[in-house]
Amino acid sequence: MKWLSRAPLIKCKRLITYHYADTARYIFENLKPLVDSSELEVIFSGDKSKLRVVGRFAPKANPEYKLQPGDTELNTVIATDVLSEGLNLQDCDKIINYDLHWNPVRLIQRFGRIDRIGSDHDVVYGFNFLPETGIDRHLGLKQILHNRIQEIHDTIGEDSAILDQTEQLNEEAMYAIYEKKGENLSLFEDEEEQFVDLNEAEEILRLLRKNDPTEYERIASLRDGIRTAKPSSVQKGLYVFCQADRYQQLFLLDHKGEIISRDIPKVLGAIKCSADLQAESLPPDYNKNVMQVKRNFTEEVKHREAEREHTVSLTHGQRYVLRELRVFFAKTEDEDIKAQINILERGFRASNLTSALTKELNLVRRNNLIGDALFKKLVQLYNQHNIREWLDRQKDHTEPTVPRIICSEALV
């Protein structure tokens, strides 16, 4: 972020938008040395009160908010799309898109946060961070977004440029909506409704927990395997949410039972509905398709667990003895010794060896034991520290990971 380190930021109102929380923290930490920290705030998901942040950032547009003792007016706010519809931020006249959202409608909505009725500013400014030129030369991200924005100008119309000044404005199309000539207006509305990012989903849950805690607890207490069906004019098929310990996966299937997406925003967009939507009857073969998804998920879980076992964090001593055991294994022709080497490898590959055994292995490494000398020393340590009994106890106390279906829904 070299552009921030050149000089302190001048006094003005600025809204910096982004998509991911990690990026927010990065921007926030890099801005702190350049501004008065009391005038800087960051908000993502439901981690802070939106009304308090908005009230401090735009007090003229939100006179109903009264500053609390210790509050200061904010000049710089870093925010996700959690600060979106229905909020008045028109005290500000500068918006900075730190990322370019794939959907140009989101960019338009971001500008709409400050370009609102009641603004005292004759001009509002928008700044877009573009991809690094070398990367964009291969990916063409800017051109793709530019083309989609031009489609908006051509079919819906805007009275100003969104991404850059090369856009051809079509103000006549903008007024077609009032003359009932906007047949193509659904082009981007449908796409917008098909995606719900995690920030929006988290905000929905936060508001539900705050405004209707009883309903929130009822939903949180639902048993595993809950299922339903909802009408869908866009996507026909099936949604399944599977979990195995900490591993979770959302699946979206088409009407043939084929997995078409695991992308969370796309899946959430497909199942989003109003609270009063009536459920439909489950279609034929519903259970069969759900169980096939579970079987596929179970195989994925097994594969992930196998990968995890082979990628545990090993100490330098463990890495040394395991490597030298492989060398000794390749040199010996004695099948009994090879069998013992396999047992030793399993024992010394464990991720939670005792500190005493770890010290012993480090000593083996420092002494550069190899071949038969290494083999005999490890056999001694294996018996001395009762590794076989310890592995058996670990196996007895290790509960198998059980894949399960949290919920599913037919899209009919």
XYZ file of C-alpha atoms in Angstrom:
412
model
C 0.000 0.000 0.000
C 2.723 2.461 -0.989
C 0.211 5.039 -2.182
C -0.842 5.607 1.432
C 2.642 6.238 2.769
C 3.417 9.350 0.759
C 1.657 11.916 2.958
C -0.997 12.236 5.654
C -4.553 12.250 4.313
C -6.286 15.612 4.040
C -9.408 16.399 6.051
C -12.468 15.251 4.114
C -15.172 12.576 4.185
C -14.310 9.361 2.384
C -15.974 5.956 2.212
C -13.716 3.028 1.308
C -15.548 -0.084 0.118
C -14.293 -3.643 -0.176
C -15.640 -7.196 -0.174
C -13.608 -9.215 2.352
C -13.019 -8.712 6.068
C -9.297 -9.516 5.838
C -8.867 -6.730 3.313
C -10.703 -4.372 5.664
C -8.281 -5.071 8.485
C -5.358 -4.569 6.106
C -6.615 -1.160 4.952
C -7.495 -0.140 8.514
C -4.060 -1.024 9.918
C -2.284 0.824 7.094
C -4.436 3.944 7.423
C -4.102 4.321 11.192
C -0.659 6.001 11.078
C -1.942 8.563 8.543
C -5.111 9.822 10.198
C -6.482 10.658 13.616
C -7.561 7.220 14.863
C -10.644 8.732 16.519
C -11.881 9.764 13.053
C -11.321 6.341 11.472
C -13.618 3.298 11.668
C -14.000 -0.072 9.986
C -17.161 -2.180 9.847
C -17.850 -5.589 8.344
C -20.640 -8.098 8.933
C -22.429 -7.487 12.242
C -19.342 -6.718 14.321
C -20.412 -3.131 15.114
C -23.593 -1.070 15.315
C -24.384 0.230 11.833
C -26.495 3.088 13.195
C -23.663 4.282 15.422
C -21.099 4.207 12.608
C -23.478 5.914 10.176
C -24.482 8.522 12.763
C -20.880 9.435 13.493
C -19.897 9.467 9.815
C -22.881 11.415 8.440
C -24.428 13.436 11.304
C -26.086 15.975 8.983
C -27.922 13.255 7.041
C -28.822 11.404 10.251
C -29.854 14.096 12.773
C -31.824 11.544 14.811
C -28.560 9.992 16.019
C -27.096 11.726 19.053
C -23.374 11.408 19.651
C -22.591 9.421 22.784
C -20.084 10.636 25.410
C -16.628 10.042 24.012
C -17.864 9.821 20.402
C -16.120 11.838 17.699
C -17.222 12.525 14.146
C -15.764 10.085 11.617
C -14.069 11.268 8.432
C -12.995 7.890 7.044
C -15.081 4.708 7.092
C -14.017 1.368 5.622
C -17.059 -0.823 4.971
C -18.353 -3.888 3.173
C -21.756 -3.997 1.527
C -23.156 -4.226 5.063
C -23.577 -0.449 4.711
C -25.950 -0.510 1.789
C -29.640 0.088 1.166
C -31.593 2.565 3.250
C -28.608 4.322 4.856
C -27.896 8.005 4.345
C -24.182 8.716 3.893
C -24.461 11.848 1.752
C -22.317 13.939 4.117
C -19.526 12.203 2.207
C -18.573 13.127 -1.354
C -15.801 10.607 -2.044
C -16.111 6.837 -2.427
C -13.160 4.530 -3.072
C -13.797 1.061 -4.454
C -10.777 -0.853 -3.202
C -11.988 -3.884 -5.140
C -14.022 -4.165 -8.326
C -17.083 -6.274 -7.623
C -17.846 -8.795 -10.376
C -21.402 -7.428 -10.581
C -21.513 -3.812 -11.841
C -24.881 -3.326 -10.124
C -23.003 -3.509 -6.823
C -20.707 -0.705 -7.973
C -23.747 1.411 -8.822
C -25.246 0.681 -5.401
C -22.016 1.721 -3.716
C -22.089 5.116 -5.453
C -25.719 5.429 -4.430
C -24.706 5.497 -0.768
C -23.315 9.019 -1.121
C -25.012 10.292 -4.311
C -28.392 10.844 -2.673
C -31.107 13.459 -2.360
C -30.146 15.929 0.359
C -26.453 16.036 -0.461
C -24.798 19.453 -0.132
C -22.139 18.496 -2.688
C -22.361 19.653 -6.294
C -20.015 16.856 -7.341
C -19.349 13.429 -5.831
C -16.189 11.549 -6.690
C -15.637 7.853 -7.240
C -12.222 6.194 -7.356
C -11.690 2.614 -8.522
C -8.681 0.439 -7.782
C -7.919 -1.527 -10.942
C -6.024 -4.834 -11.154
C -2.256 -4.638 -11.598
C -1.608 -4.177 -15.317
C 0.443 -7.353 -15.749
C -2.278 -9.475 -14.151
C -5.100 -7.759 -15.998
C -3.303 -8.239 -19.307
C -3.805 -11.991 -18.869
C -7.186 -12.031 -17.098
C -8.928 -9.092 -18.761
C -10.924 -8.322 -15.604
C -11.298 -4.627 -16.318
C -12.513 -5.211 -19.874
C -15.047 -7.831 -18.756
C -16.468 -5.460 -16.155
C -16.370 -2.561 -18.599
C -18.415 -4.559 -21.126
C -21.033 -5.456 -18.541
C -21.311 -1.834 -17.425
C -21.775 -0.741 -21.026
C -24.632 -3.238 -21.291
C -26.278 -1.459 -18.373
C -25.864 1.879 -20.127
C -27.369 0.434 -23.303
C -30.352 -1.332 -21.717
C -31.128 0.614 -18.548
C -29.172 3.850 -18.812
C -27.138 5.843 -16.311
C -26.521 9.581 -16.117
C -22.808 9.252 -15.304
C -19.861 6.948 -15.840
C -19.346 4.096 -13.378
C -15.887 2.674 -14.067
C -14.198 5.146 -16.425
C -14.900 7.995 -18.833
C -14.803 5.798 -21.966
C -18.331 4.532 -21.313
C -20.993 5.641 -23.797
C -23.903 7.036 -21.785
C -27.468 6.319 -22.860
C -29.691 8.627 -20.867
C -32.735 7.821 -23.020
C -32.682 4.233 -21.807
C -32.561 5.465 -18.231
C -35.982 7.078 -18.593
C -37.502 4.090 -20.412
C -38.555 2.646 -17.073
C -40.968 5.524 -16.578
C -42.388 5.022 -20.086
C -42.828 1.237 -19.573
C -40.262 0.451 -22.255
C -37.797 -1.351 -20.023
C -38.287 -4.906 -21.260
C -34.620 -5.714 -20.642
C -34.439 -4.403 -17.082
C -34.590 -7.915 -15.664
C -31.241 -8.755 -17.260
C -29.201 -7.720 -14.228
C -31.919 -7.974 -11.593
C -32.034 -11.756 -12.042
C -28.272 -12.065 -11.745
C -28.292 -9.962 -8.577
C -30.883 -12.183 -6.947
C -28.867 -15.329 -7.693
C -26.000 -14.348 -5.392
C -25.937 -13.649 -1.656
C -22.485 -12.990 -0.224
C -21.505 -14.045 3.289
C -21.647 -10.493 4.618
C -25.316 -10.232 3.678
C -26.098 -13.689 5.075
C -24.369 -12.889 8.369
C -26.259 -9.616 8.596
C -29.590 -11.420 8.080
C -28.764 -13.805 10.935
C -27.574 -10.980 13.180
C -30.769 -8.997 12.679
C -32.915 -12.094 13.216
C -31.133 -12.861 16.479
C -31.577 -9.260 17.614
C -35.172 -8.677 16.481
C -36.665 -12.147 16.977
C -34.482 -14.204 19.355
C -37.211 -16.823 19.841
C -37.384 -17.603 16.123
C -33.588 -17.574 15.904
C -33.322 -20.175 18.693
C -36.060 -22.296 17.092
C -34.145 -22.412 13.817
C -30.805 -23.052 15.540
C -32.360 -25.990 17.426
C -33.765 -27.760 14.377
C -32.684 -31.389 14.086
C -30.265 -32.577 11.428
C -31.785 -33.770 8.177
C -34.515 -31.130 7.996
C -35.890 -30.902 4.459
C -38.335 -28.881 2.412
C -39.104 -27.670 -1.125
C -39.632 -24.216 -2.568
C -40.819 -22.914 -5.924
C -38.045 -21.632 -8.178
C -38.467 -20.133 -11.624
C -34.725 -19.733 -12.218
C -33.031 -22.870 -10.900
C -34.629 -26.336 -10.775
C -32.870 -28.972 -8.744
C -31.690 -29.527 -5.209
C -29.696 -27.950 -2.385
C -27.871 -30.017 0.269
C -25.793 -28.879 3.252
C -23.387 -31.541 4.583
C -21.055 -31.494 7.565
C -18.412 -33.792 9.053
C -16.771 -32.372 12.159
C -15.345 -28.979 11.067
C -15.640 -29.701 7.347
C -18.760 -28.207 5.788
C -19.937 -28.112 2.199
C -22.925 -26.668 0.335
C -24.054 -28.402 -2.846
C -26.323 -27.073 -5.591
C -27.586 -29.682 -8.061
C -29.529 -29.353 -11.283
C -32.737 -31.226 -12.161
C -30.648 -34.219 -13.313
C -28.968 -34.567 -9.927
C -25.613 -33.265 -11.183
C -23.604 -30.932 -8.915
C -23.431 -27.551 -10.650
C -21.984 -25.370 -7.898
C -20.362 -25.344 -4.466
C -19.931 -21.575 -4.530
C -21.476 -20.219 -1.333
C -22.887 -16.921 -2.744
C -24.494 -18.773 -5.667
C -25.979 -21.492 -3.443
C -27.302 -18.991 -0.895
C -28.815 -16.941 -3.702
C -30.607 -20.015 -5.057
C -32.264 -20.845 -1.709
C -33.011 -17.300 -0.551
C -36.728 -16.600 -0.121
C -39.182 -14.491 1.837
C -40.281 -15.540 5.323
C -43.885 -16.142 4.231
C -43.133 -18.332 1.191
C -45.183 -21.550 1.323
C -43.360 -24.885 0.999
C -44.022 -27.224 -1.919
C -44.304 -31.028 -1.948
C -41.075 -33.011 -2.254
C -40.512 -34.382 -5.795
C -40.004 -38.076 -6.630
C -36.503 -39.501 -6.077
C -35.746 -36.665 -3.654
C -34.309 -38.934 -0.936
C -32.326 -40.911 -3.513
C -30.621 -37.754 -4.807
C -29.895 -36.478 -1.296
C -28.295 -39.776 -0.250
C -26.135 -39.777 -3.382
C -24.814 -36.358 -2.371
C -24.076 -37.713 1.099
C -22.152 -40.655 -0.359
C -20.060 -38.304 -2.491
C -19.426 -36.085 0.524
C -18.366 -39.103 2.617
C -15.715 -40.001 0.045
C -14.457 -36.416 0.053
C -14.173 -36.493 3.851
C -12.136 -39.715 3.729
C -9.813 -38.160 1.165
C -9.348 -34.997 3.251
C -8.594 -36.993 6.392
C -6.005 -39.052 4.533
C -4.359 -35.867 3.270
C -4.353 -34.367 6.756
C -2.640 -37.442 8.200
C 0.178 -37.076 5.688
C 0.621 -33.349 6.177
C 0.788 -33.071 9.980
C 3.414 -30.741 11.382
C 6.548 -32.751 12.124
C 9.572 -31.709 14.186
C 13.052 -31.627 12.670
C 13.904 -34.775 14.633
C 10.870 -36.618 13.229
C 11.641 -35.553 9.681
C 15.229 -36.769 10.069
C 14.441 -40.235 11.442
C 11.600 -40.800 8.967
C 13.808 -39.851 6.043
C 16.681 -42.075 7.207
C 14.280 -44.963 7.883
C 13.156 -44.771 4.251
C 16.795 -44.913 3.127
C 17.454 -47.929 5.362
C 14.218 -49.575 4.131
C 15.423 -49.278 0.515
C 18.809 -50.832 1.319
C 17.704 -53.827 3.398
C 16.331 -57.041 1.917
C 15.192 -58.546 5.230
C 11.386 -58.643 5.164
C 11.126 -58.786 8.969
C 13.204 -55.614 9.302
C 11.105 -53.922 6.628
C 7.942 -54.783 8.581
C 9.493 -53.346 11.757
C 10.482 -50.176 9.880
C 6.836 -49.679 8.835
C 5.768 -49.991 12.488
C 8.470 -47.528 13.573
C 7.399 -45.044 10.870
C 3.803 -45.109 12.045
C 4.856 -44.564 15.647
C 7.303 -41.723 15.041
C 5.006 -39.919 12.582
C 2.477 -39.071 15.318
C 1.763 -35.357 15.660
C 1.718 -35.187 19.476
C 4.778 -37.020 20.766
C 5.852 -36.408 24.344
C 8.472 -33.746 24.993
C 10.887 -36.391 26.315
C 10.643 -38.422 23.110
C 10.972 -35.278 20.988
C 14.258 -34.479 22.766
C 15.498 -38.022 22.137
C 14.776 -37.717 18.408
C 16.530 -34.349 18.223
C 19.560 -35.974 19.877
C 19.476 -38.770 17.276
C 19.496 -36.108 14.569
C 22.414 -34.197 16.097
C 24.411 -37.418 16.375
C 23.710 -38.214 12.702
C 22.693 -41.808 13.398
C 21.952 -43.730 10.192
C 21.425 -47.273 8.963
C 21.525 -50.134 11.442
C 22.590 -47.874 14.342
C 19.551 -45.655 13.773
C 17.254 -48.671 13.460
C 18.421 -50.174 16.781
C 18.150 -46.835 18.585
C 14.579 -46.271 17.366
C 13.548 -49.805 18.386
C 14.906 -49.022 21.849
C 12.997 -45.717 22.029
C 9.831 -47.349 20.699
C 9.849 -49.911 23.532
C 11.165 -47.542 26.197
C 8.371 -44.989 25.638
C 5.624 -47.598 25.142
C 4.677 -46.119 21.779
C 2.616 -49.132 20.746
C 0.353 -48.861 23.817
C 0.112 -45.121 23.358
C -0.962 -45.523 19.708
C -3.565 -48.122 20.715
C -5.008 -45.770 23.319
C -5.122 -42.955 20.792
C -6.961 -45.195 18.347
C -9.480 -46.259 21.012
C -10.254 -42.636 21.939
C -10.434 -41.308 18.414
C -14.049 -40.980 17.366
C -14.640 -41.558 13.673
C -15.801 -38.561 11.708
C -19.460 -39.066 10.847
C -20.695 -37.181 7.764
C -24.258 -35.982 8.154
C -26.849 -33.943 6.304
C -27.735 -30.719 8.106
C -30.543 -29.724 5.760
C -31.708 -29.987 2.165
C -34.213 -28.334 -0.138
C -35.784 -29.146 -3.468
C -36.058 -26.302 -5.981
C -39.206 -27.014 -7.980
